[in-house]
Coordinates of C-alpha atoms in Angstrom, one line a residue:
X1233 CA 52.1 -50.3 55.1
X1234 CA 55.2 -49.6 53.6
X1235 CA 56.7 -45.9 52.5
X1236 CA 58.1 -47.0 49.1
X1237 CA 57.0 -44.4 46.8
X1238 CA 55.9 -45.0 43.1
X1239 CA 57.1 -42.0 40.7
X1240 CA 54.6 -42.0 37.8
X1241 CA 56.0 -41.0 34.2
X1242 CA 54.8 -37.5 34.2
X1243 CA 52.7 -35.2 31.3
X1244 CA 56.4 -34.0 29.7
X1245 CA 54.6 -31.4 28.5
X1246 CA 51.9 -30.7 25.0
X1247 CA 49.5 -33.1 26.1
X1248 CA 52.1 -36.3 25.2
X1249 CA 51.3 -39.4 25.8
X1250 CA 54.3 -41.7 25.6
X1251 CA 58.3 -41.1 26.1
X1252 CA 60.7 -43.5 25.1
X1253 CA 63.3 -44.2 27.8
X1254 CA 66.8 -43.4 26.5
X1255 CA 68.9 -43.9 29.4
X1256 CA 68.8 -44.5 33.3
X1257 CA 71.5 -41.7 35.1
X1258 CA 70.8 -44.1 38.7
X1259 CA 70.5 -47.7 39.4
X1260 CA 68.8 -49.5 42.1
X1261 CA 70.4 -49.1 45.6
X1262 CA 71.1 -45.3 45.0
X1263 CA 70.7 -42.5 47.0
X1264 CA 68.9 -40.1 45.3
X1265 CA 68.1 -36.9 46.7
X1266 CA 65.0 -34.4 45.8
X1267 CA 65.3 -32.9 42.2
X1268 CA 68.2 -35.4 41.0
X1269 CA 67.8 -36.4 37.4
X1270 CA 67.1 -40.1 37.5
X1271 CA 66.3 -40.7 33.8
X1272 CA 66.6 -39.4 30.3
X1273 CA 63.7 -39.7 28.0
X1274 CA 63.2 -38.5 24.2
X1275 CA 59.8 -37.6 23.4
X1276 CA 58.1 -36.4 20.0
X1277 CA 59.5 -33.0 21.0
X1278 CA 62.8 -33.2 22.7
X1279 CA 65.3 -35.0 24.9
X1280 CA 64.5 -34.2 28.5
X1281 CA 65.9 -35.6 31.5
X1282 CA 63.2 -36.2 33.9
X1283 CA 64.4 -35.4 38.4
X1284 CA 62.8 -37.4 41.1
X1285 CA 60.4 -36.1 43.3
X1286 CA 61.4 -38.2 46.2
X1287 CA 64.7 -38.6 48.1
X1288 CA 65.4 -42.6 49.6
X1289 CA 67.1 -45.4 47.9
X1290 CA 66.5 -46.7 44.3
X1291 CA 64.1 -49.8 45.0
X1292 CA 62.9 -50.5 41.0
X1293 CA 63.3 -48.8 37.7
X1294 CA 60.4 -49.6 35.8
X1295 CA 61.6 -50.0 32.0
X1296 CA 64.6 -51.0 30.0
X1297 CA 66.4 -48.5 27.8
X1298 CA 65.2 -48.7 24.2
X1299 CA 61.6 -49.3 25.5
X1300 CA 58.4 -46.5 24.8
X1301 CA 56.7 -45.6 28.6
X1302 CA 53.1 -44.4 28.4
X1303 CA 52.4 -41.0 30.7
X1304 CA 51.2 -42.0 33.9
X1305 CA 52.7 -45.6 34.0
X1306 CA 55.1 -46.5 36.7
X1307 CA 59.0 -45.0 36.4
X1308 CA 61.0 -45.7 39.4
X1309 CA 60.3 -46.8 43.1
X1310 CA 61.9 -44.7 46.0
X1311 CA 62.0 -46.6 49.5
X1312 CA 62.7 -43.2 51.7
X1313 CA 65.7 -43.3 54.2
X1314 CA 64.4 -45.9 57.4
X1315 CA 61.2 -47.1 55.8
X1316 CA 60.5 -50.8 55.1
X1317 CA 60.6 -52.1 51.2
X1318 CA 58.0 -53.0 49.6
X1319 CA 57.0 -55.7 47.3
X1320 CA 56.8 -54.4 43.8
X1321 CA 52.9 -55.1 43.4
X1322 CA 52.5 -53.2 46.5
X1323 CA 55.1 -50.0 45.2
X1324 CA 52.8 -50.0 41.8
X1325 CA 49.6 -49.3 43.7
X1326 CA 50.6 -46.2 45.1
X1327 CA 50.2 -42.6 43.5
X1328 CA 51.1 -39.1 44.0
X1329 CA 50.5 -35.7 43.7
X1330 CA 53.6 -34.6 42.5
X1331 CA 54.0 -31.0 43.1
X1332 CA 52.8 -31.2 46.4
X1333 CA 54.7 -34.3 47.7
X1334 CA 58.1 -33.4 45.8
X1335 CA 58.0 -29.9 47.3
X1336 CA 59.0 -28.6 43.9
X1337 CA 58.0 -25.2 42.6
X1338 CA 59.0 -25.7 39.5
X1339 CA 57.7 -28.2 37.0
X1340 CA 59.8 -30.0 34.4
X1341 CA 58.5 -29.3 31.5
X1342 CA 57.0 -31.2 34.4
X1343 CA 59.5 -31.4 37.4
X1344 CA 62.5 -29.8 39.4
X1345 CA 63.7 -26.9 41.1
X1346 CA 66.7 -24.6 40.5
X1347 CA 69.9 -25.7 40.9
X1348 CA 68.7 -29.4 40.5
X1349 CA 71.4 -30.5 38.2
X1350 CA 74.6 -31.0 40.3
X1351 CA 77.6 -32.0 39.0
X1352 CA 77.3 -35.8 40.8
X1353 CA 74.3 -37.4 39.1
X1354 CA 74.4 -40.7 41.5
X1355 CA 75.4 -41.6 44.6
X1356 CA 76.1 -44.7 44.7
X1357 CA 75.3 -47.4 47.8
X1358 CA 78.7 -48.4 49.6
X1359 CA 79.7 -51.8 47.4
X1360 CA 80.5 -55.2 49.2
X1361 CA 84.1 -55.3 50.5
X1362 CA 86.0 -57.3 48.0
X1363 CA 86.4 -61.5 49.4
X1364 CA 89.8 -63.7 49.1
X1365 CA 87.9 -65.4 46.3
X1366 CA 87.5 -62.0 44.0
X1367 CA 91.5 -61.2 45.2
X1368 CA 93.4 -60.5 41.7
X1369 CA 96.8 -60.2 40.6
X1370 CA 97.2 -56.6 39.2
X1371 CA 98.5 -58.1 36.1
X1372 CA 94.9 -60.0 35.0
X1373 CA 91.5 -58.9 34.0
X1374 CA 88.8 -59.8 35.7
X1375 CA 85.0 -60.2 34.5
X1376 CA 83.1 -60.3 37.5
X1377 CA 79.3 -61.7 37.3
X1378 CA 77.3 -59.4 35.7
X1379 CA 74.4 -57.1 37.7
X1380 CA 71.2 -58.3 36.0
X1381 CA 68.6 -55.4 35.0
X1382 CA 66.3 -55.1 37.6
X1383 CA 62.8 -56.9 36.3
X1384 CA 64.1 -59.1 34.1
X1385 CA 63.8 -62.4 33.7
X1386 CA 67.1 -64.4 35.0
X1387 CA 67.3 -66.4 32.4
X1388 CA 67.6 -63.2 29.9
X1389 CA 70.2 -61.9 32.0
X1390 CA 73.1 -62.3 29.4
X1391 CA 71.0 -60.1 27.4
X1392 CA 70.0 -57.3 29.3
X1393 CA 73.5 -56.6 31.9
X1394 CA 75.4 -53.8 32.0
X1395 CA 78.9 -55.5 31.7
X1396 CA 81.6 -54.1 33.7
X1397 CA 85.5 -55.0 32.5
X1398 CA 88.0 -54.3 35.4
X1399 CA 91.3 -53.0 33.9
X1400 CA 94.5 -53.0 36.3
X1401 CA 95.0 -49.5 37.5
X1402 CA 91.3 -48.1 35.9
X1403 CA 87.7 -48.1 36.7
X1404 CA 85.3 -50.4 35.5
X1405 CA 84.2 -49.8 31.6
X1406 CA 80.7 -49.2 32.0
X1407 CA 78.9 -50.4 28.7
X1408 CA 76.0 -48.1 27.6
X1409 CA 72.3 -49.7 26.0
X1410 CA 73.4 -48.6 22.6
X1411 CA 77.2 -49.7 22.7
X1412 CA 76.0 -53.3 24.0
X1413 CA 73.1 -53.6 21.1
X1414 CA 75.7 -52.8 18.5
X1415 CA 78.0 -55.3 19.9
X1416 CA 75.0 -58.1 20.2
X1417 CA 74.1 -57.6 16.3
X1418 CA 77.3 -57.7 15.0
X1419 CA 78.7 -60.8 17.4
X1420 CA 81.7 -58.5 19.0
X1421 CA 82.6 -59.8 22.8
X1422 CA 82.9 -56.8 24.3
X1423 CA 85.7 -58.7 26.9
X1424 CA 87.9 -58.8 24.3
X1425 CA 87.8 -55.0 23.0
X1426 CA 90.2 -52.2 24.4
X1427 CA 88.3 -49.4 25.4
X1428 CA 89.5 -46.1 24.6
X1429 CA 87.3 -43.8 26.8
X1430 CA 88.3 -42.4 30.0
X1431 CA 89.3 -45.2 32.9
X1432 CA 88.7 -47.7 29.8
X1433 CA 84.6 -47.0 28.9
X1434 CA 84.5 -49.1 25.8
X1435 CA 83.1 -46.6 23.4
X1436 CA 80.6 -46.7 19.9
X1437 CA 83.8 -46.3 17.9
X1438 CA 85.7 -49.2 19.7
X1439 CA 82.8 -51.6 18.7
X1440 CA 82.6 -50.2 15.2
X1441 CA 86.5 -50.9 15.2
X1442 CA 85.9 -54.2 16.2
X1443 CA 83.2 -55.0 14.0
X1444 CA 85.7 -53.9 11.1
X1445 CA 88.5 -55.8 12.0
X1446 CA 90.5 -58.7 10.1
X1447 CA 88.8 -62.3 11.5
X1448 CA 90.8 -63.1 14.6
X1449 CA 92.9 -60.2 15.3
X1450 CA 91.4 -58.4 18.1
X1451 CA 90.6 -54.4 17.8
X1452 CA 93.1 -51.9 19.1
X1453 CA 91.7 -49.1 21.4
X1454 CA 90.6 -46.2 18.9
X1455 CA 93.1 -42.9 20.6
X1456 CA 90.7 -40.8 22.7
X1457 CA 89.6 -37.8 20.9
X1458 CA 87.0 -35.1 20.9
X1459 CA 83.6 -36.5 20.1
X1460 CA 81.7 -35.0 17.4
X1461 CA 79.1 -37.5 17.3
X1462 CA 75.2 -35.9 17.8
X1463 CA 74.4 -35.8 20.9
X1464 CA 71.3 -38.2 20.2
X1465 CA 71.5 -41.1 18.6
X1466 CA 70.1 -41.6 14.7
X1467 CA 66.9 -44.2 14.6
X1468 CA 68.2 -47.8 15.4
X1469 CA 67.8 -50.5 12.9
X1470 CA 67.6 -54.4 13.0
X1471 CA 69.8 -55.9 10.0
X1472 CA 66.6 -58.8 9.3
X1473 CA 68.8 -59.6 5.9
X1474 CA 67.2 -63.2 6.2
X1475 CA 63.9 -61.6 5.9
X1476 CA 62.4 -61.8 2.1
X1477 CA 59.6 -58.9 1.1
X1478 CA 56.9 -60.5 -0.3
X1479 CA 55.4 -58.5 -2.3
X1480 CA 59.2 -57.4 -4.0
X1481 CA 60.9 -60.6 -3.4
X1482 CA 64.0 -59.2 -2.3
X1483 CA 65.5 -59.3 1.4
X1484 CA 64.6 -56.9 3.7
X1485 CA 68.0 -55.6 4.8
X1486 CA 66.8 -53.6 7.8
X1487 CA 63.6 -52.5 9.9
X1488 CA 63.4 -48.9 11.5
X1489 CA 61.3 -48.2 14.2
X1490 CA 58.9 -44.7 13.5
X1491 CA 58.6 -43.3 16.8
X1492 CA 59.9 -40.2 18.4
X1493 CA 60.7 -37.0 16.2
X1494 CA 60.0 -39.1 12.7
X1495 CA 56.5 -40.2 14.5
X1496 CA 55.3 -36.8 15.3
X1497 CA 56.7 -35.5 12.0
X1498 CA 54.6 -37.7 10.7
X1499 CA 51.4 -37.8 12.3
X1500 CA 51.5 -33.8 11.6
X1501 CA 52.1 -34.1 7.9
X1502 CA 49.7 -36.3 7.2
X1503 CA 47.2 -34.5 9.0
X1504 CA 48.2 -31.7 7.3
X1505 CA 47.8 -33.5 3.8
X1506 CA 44.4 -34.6 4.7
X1507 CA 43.3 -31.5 6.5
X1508 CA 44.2 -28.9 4.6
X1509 CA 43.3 -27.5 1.4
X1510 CA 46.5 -26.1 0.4
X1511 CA 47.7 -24.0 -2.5
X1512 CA 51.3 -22.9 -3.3
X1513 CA 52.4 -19.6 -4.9
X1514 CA 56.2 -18.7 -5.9
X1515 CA 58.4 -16.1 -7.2
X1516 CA 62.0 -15.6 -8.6
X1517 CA 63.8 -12.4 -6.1
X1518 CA 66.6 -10.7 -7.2
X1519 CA 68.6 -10.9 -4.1
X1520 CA 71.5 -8.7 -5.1
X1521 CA 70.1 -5.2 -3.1
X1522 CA 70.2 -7.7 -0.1
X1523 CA 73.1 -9.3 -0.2
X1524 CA 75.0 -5.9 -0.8
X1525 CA 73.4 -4.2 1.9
X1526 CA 75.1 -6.8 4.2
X1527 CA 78.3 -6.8 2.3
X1528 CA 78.2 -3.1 3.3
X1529 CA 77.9 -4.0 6.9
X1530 CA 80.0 -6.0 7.0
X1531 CA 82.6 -3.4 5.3
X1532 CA 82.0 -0.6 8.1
X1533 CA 82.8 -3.1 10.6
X1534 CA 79.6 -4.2 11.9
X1535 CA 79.3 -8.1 12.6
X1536 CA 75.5 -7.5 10.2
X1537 CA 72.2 -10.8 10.5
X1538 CA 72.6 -13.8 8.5
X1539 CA 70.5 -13.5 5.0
X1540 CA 67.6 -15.7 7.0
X1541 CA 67.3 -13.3 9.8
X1542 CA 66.6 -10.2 6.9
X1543 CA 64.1 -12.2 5.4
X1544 CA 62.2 -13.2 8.7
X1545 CA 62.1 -9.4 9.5
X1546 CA 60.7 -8.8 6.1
X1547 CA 58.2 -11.8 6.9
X1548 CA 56.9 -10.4 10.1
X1549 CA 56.1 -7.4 8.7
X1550 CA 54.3 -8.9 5.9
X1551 CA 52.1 -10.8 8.3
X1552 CA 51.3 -7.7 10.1
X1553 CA 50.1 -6.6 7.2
X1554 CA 48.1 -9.9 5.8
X1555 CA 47.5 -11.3 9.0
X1556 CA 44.9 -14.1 7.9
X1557 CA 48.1 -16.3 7.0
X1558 CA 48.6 -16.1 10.7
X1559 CA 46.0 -17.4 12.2
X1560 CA 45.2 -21.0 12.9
X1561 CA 41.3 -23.1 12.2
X1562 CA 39.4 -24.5 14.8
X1563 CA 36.7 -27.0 14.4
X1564 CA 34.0 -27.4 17.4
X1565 CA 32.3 -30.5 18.2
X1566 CA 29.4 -29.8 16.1
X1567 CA 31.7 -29.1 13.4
X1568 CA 31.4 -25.6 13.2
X1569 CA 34.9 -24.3 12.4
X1570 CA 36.4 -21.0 13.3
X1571 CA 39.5 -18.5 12.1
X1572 CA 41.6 -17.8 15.1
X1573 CA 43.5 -14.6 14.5
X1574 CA 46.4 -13.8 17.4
X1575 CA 47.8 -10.6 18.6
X1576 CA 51.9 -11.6 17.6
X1577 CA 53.8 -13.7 15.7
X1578 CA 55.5 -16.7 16.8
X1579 CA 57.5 -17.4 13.7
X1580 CA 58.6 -21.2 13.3
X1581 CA 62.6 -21.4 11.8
X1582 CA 62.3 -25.1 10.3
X1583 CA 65.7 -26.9 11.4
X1584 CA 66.8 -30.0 10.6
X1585 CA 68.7 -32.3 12.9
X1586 CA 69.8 -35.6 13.8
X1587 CA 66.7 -36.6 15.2
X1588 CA 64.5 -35.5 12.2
X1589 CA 62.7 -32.1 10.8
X1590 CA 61.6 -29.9 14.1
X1591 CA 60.3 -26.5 14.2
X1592 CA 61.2 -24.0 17.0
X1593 CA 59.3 -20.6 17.0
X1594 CA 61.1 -17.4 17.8
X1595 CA 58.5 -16.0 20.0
X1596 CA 57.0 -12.3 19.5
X1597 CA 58.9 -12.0 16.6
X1598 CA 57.3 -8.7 15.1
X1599 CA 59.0 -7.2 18.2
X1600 CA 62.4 -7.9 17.2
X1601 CA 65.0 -6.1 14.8
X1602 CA 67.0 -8.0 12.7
X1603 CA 70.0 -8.5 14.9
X1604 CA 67.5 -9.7 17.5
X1605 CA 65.7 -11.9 15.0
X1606 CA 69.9 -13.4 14.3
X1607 CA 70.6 -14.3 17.8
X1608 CA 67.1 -16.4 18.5
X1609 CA 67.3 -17.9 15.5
X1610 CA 71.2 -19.3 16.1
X1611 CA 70.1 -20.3 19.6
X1612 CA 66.5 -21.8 18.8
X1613 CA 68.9 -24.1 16.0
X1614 CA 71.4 -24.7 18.6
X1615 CA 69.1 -26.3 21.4
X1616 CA 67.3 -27.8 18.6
X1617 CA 70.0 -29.8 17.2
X1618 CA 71.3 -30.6 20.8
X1619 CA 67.6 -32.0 21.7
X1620 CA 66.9 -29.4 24.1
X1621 CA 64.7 -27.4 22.5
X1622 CA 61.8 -27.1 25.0
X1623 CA 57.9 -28.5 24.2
X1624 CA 56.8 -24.8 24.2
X1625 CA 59.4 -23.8 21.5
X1626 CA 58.7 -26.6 19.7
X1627 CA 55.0 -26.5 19.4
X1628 CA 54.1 -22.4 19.6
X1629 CA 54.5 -21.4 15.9
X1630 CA 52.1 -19.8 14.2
X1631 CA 53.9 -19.4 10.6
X1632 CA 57.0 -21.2 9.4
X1633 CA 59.8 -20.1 7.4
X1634 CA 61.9 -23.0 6.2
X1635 CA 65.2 -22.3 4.3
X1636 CA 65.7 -24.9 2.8
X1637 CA 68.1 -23.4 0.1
X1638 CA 70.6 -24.8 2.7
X1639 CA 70.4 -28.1 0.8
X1640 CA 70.7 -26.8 -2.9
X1641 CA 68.1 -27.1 -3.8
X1642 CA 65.8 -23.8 -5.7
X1643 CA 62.1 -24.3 -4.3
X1644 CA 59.9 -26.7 -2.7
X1645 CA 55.5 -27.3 -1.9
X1646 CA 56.2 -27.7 1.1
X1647 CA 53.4 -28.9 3.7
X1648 CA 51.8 -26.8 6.1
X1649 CA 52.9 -27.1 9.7
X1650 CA 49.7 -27.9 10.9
X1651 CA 47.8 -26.5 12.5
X1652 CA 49.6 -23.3 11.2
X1653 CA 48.1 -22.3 8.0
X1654 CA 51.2 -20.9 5.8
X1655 CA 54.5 -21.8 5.6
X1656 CA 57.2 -19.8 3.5
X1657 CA 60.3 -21.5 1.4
X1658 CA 63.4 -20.1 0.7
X1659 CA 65.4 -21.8 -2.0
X1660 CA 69.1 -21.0 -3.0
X1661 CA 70.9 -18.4 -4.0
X1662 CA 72.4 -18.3 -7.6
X1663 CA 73.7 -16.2 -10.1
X1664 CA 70.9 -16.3 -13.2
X1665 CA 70.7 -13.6 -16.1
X1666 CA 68.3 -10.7 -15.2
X1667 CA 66.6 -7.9 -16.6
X1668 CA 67.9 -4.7 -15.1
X1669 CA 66.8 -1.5 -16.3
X1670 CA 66.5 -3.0 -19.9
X1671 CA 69.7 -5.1 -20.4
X1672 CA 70.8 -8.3 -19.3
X1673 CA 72.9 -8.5 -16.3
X1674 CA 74.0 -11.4 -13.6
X1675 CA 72.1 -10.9 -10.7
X1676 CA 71.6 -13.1 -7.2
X1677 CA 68.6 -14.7 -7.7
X1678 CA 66.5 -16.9 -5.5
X1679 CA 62.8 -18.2 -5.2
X1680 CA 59.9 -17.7 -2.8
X1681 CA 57.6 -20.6 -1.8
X1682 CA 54.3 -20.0 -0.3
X1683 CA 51.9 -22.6 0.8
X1684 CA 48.6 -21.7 2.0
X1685 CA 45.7 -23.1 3.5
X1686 CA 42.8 -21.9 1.1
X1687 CA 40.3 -22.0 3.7
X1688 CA 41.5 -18.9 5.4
X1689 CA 42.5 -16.7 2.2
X1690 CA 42.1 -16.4 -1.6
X1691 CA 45.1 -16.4 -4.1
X1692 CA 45.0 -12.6 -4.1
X1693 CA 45.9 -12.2 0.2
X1694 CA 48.9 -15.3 -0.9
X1695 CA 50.4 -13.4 -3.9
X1696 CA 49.7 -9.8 -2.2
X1697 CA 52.4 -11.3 0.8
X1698 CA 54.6 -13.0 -1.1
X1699 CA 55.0 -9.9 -3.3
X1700 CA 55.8 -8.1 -0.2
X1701 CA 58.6 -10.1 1.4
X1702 CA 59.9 -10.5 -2.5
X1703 CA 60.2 -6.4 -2.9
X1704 CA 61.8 -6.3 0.7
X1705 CA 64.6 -8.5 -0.5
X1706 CA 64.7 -6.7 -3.5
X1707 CA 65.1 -3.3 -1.7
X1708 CA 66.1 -4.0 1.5
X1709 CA 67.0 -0.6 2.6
X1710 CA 64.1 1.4 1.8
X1711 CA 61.6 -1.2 3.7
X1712 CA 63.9 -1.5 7.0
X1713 CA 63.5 2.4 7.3
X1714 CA 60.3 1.7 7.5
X1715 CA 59.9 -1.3 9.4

């Protein structure tokens, strides 16, 4: 019996089901050792990268970047160093207990130990010494035969290869998954483009110079330059222009895939919308105590919170004192539901990034002051909009706060992050006439949103918080004193 070892596509954490497989970081013949990240997947939570429990060579990667792996299906084989290949019907048989037979005592959001990420992701296996026949002189280019994708079909090899362009006096340009589809839609031969990454890697921007070049004139290299794209891509689309709707009659200019981020996002909010009853309850806030309170920290010195960290302090409290907007319903098999009330708050801070609408929860958040509530919140929107925001920051929240005055707009029903029951809005700040003391005056004004499941409170419990957090903003310094 062989030794090759089967890694299964492991539970990334929450109870997912599926991953879609971004990008392979080894290729078959490796060495790998113990821990190494092989792969990077993007889940309805984050982007992960997943480390092998085995150490041996690379003997199959199971799945093509771009495609959606289901938990538990086959990722990579491992032959370990001195045992026999298997056949790939006989490597897809086997199983593992994967703490146990990785040694691990960690788990990544499933897998890997400290000090697991090295700064050499592969080691590659020694390539074939280089024949008379593949003997250049250092003034061409050559285009050797491309390395077919393990487990395809031969014949859809042109397809499906990671092209590599020798350059005289640089490293081969290593095409990435997405660099190559872009260059398939739009017809660009990536032989004939400059690359203008390090040792020659034809980068996104090379192809999308290409793409926009006069017919027949062939695209300079782009100069090298910090990137500031995301660090995930945005949702792929298919142009299908020859395509024609039929229930508009027009042409369907492109088809987007709904999976990852936009497919949970989804799946919550209409569960929300058909699971909750929901009400929503607002309020105009004079802002102007608040915003002068920090202008006076910011006077002495001090480096004071950002506006959103105030108001989440002001939230917390609030909740501690209505707690049934933190709490969350359960329903039993027999259908018998139940309020579950929680000793903390883990309060959500909606953020949106490139890869859609995601909600990391500052954790124990009545503990914190308002500084401490600033820092979490900057880092929580940091890994967030890197894709590292972990499945237990993403899916611990038990109330939301979602500024979403950010966008300029002044208030929003927004929908319940289930299976939270409350969410709060924050809309813009503006300057609006205002009563004060009898006369009209210019104040900062902004509005509270509060959406609320009705099942766990009346009206009264909704506006009684909301009118809380809206006389904390309105005088700030006599509630922090007390809070």
């Amino acid at each position: 019996m062989s030794d090759t070892k089967v890694f299964l596509l492991p539970d990334l954490g929450e109870g997912l089901t599926e991953a879609e497989l971004v990008n392979w970081l080894v290729a078959v013949g490796d060495e790998i050792r113990v821990d190494q990240p092989i792969a990077e997947v993007e889940t309805a939570k984050s982007m992960v990268e997943v480390p092998s429990p085995y150490a041996g060579t690379v003997a199959e990667l199971h799945g093509r970047p771009g495609e959606t792996l289901d938990v538990g299906k086959p990722l990579i084989s491992v032959t370990p160093a001195g045992a026999t290949p298997q056949k790939p019907a006989e490597a897809a048989a086997e199983t593992y207990r994967e703490e146990e037979k990785a040694g691990s005592g960690n788990v990544l959001i499933g897998y890997g130990t400290p000090g697991g990420h090295g700064a050499t992701r592969r080691t590659r296996a020694p390539k074939r010494a280089a024949t008379a026949a593949t003997a250049v002189s250092s003034t061409e280019a050559v285009v050797p035969e491309p390395d077919v994708v393990p487990g395809t079909d031969p014949a859809e090899a042109p397809e499906l290869t990671l092209l590599r362009t020798r350059v005289p006096g640089k490293l081969g340009a290593v095409i990435s998954p997405l660099v190559r589809r872009m260059a398939r839609e739009h017809g660009v031969d990536l032989r004939s483009v400059n690359g203008s990454g390090e040792s020659g890697l034809i980068m996104r921007r090379d192809v999308e110079a290409a793409i926009h070049a006069p017919a027949g004139e062939t695209a300079e290299a782009v100069p090298a330059e910090p990137s500031t794209a995301p660090l995930v891509e945005p949702p792929r689309t298919t142009s299908v222009s020859e395509d024609t709707d039929a229930r508009t009659g027009l042409g369907i200019s492109s088809r987007t895939p709904v999976k990852g981020v936009r497919k949970a996002v989804a799946a919550t909010m209409a569960r929300s919308r058909s699971e909750i009853p929901e009400a929503t309850v607002w309020v105009d806030v004079d802002a102007t105590g608040l915003l002068e309170l920090r202008d006076g920290l910011k006077a002495g010195g001090a480096q004071p919170p950002g506006l959103l960290a105030f108001i989440a302090r002001f939230v917390t409290a609030g909740l501690k004192k209505y707690p049934e907007l933190n709490t969350r319903i359960e329903t039993a098999s027999d259908g018998s539901q139940e309020i579950i009330g929680f000793d903390g708050i883990n309060l959500g801070i909606a953020a949106q990034t490139d890869r859609g609408l995601v909600v990391p929860s500052v954790r124990a958040a009545e503990k914190l002051t308002a500084r401490e509530l600033d820092a979490e919140i900057r880092r929580l929107t940091d890994v967030a909009r890197q894709g590292k925001a972990t499945p237990a920051e993403l899916g611990s929240g038990t109330f939301t706060l979602n500024n979403y005055g950010v966008f300029g707009v002044d208030g929003s029903a927004a929908i319940i992050n289930h299976p939270e029951v409350a969410i709060l809005g924050v809309g813009r700040i503006i300057d609006k006439p205002w009563v004060v003391n009898g006369e009209l005056a210019v104040r900062k004004v902004t509005e509270l949103t509060l959406t609320f499941d009705h099942r766990v409170c009346d009206g009264g419990t909704a506006a009684g918080f909301l009118r809380f957090v809206a006389d904390a903003i309105e005088n700030p310094s006599g509630l922090l004193a007390e809070i």
